[in-house]
C-alpha angles and dihedrals in degrees: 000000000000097000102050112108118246109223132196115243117227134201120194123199141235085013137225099342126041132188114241096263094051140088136209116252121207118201116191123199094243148027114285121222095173142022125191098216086182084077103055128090129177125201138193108196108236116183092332107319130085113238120197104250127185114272134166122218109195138176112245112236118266094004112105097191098042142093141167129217119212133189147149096278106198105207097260098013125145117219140171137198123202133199140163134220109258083052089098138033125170146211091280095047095256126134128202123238120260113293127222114175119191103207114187104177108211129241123269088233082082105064140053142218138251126198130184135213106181111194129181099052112155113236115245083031103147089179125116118252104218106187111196121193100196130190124243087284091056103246124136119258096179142005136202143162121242120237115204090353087304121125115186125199121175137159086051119171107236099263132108112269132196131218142235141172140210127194089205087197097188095037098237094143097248133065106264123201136248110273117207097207095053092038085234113163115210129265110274118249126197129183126200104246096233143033123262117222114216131186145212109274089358128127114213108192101199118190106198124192081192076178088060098083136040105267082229083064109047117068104094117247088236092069092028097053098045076060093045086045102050085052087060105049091054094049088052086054100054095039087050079052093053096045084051089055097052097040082056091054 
């Protein structure tokens, strides 16, 4: 039909509900070349009514179709952000349909606290500290880097979280790897050797020598085995295949 409208499509995380250190990210569908500020509004309910309250709405580095939006989230706040259609067009000359985000920011009754002590820091170190809580399949959930070998986490979800560290030596930010040709060995990296359980409206205060215990002998079996056993798994489905293979000859 030459005359239906193409729209952009739009995805919002982490959804409907934040916690109080969060914003909201909006992922279009494609690339943006304009957007028409004029057309957005952003609102905080007071009793009752939404007042407009200040908001940015910036591109994220490197990512051509996202945007965060950032504002002062208030622990049990309602918010909502407003745009019209004609507030976005992108590379291809399509715009999305009006917007209308409902945003409730969650209590603080519902998170928990970290807090770091790191011990065994070397004086004169002029290393970061990157201190990782990670979930049961070991991935990191948040990141920090420790001041004065402290490493705060709040607004943490009730679960048990593990813990890993990373001397970042040249202070880029990431672990980098050993390279042959410079003789350059790779960053250390240390993991408490167990989780940490943490509760809702709960503060865990946590001291860690990461330079007790032999880094072979740190990183705790729970987040090591779920790795071991997807290997194998892999390993019993290509041997299955194999077998398959053989039994069709």
């Amino acid at each position: 039909n030459p005359h239906e409208v193409t729209y952009m499509t739009l995805q919002t995380k982490p959804g409907s509900s934040l916690a109080p250190n969060e914003n909201m990210l909006f992922i279009f569908s494609e690339p943006i070349s304009n957007i028409d500020r004029s057309r957005m509004h952003f609102y905080q309910l007071v009793d009752s009514e939404y007042v407009e309250r200040p908001f940015l709405f910036n591109p994220i580095p490197g990512q051509i179709r996202q945007y965060m939006l950032y504002a002062e989230w208030e622990p049990e706040g309602k918010y909502r952000f407003v745009a019209d259609s004609l507030t976005f067009t992108s590379l291809m000359g399509h715009t999305a349909r009006s917007i209308k985000n409902e945003i409730r920011v969650n209590s603080l009754d519902q998170y928990g606290s970290i807090f770091i002590h790191l011990l065994g820091i070397e004086p004169g170190d002029t290393a970061d500290y990157i201190v990782q809580l990670l979930n049961k399949s070991d991935k990191p959930v948040s990141q920090t880097v420790a001041k004065d070998g402290r490493a705060d986490f709040f607004y943490l979800k009730p679960a048990n979280y593990y813990m890993r560290l990373i001397i970042d030596s040249n202070r880029n930010g990431r672990w980098d790897t050993g390279e042959y040709k410079s003789m350059r060995q790779a960053e250390e990296v240390h993991y408490f050797p167990k989780p940490i359980p943490l509760r809702a409206k709960f503060e865990v205060e946590q001291d860690w020598n990461f330079r007790s215990i032999d880094p072979a002998l740190q990183k705790p079996k729970d987040i090591t085995k779920q790795k071991a056993d997807k290997e194998k798994t892999i390993k019993d489905k290509n041997r299955k295949r194999e077998e398959e293979k053989r039994r069709g000859k």
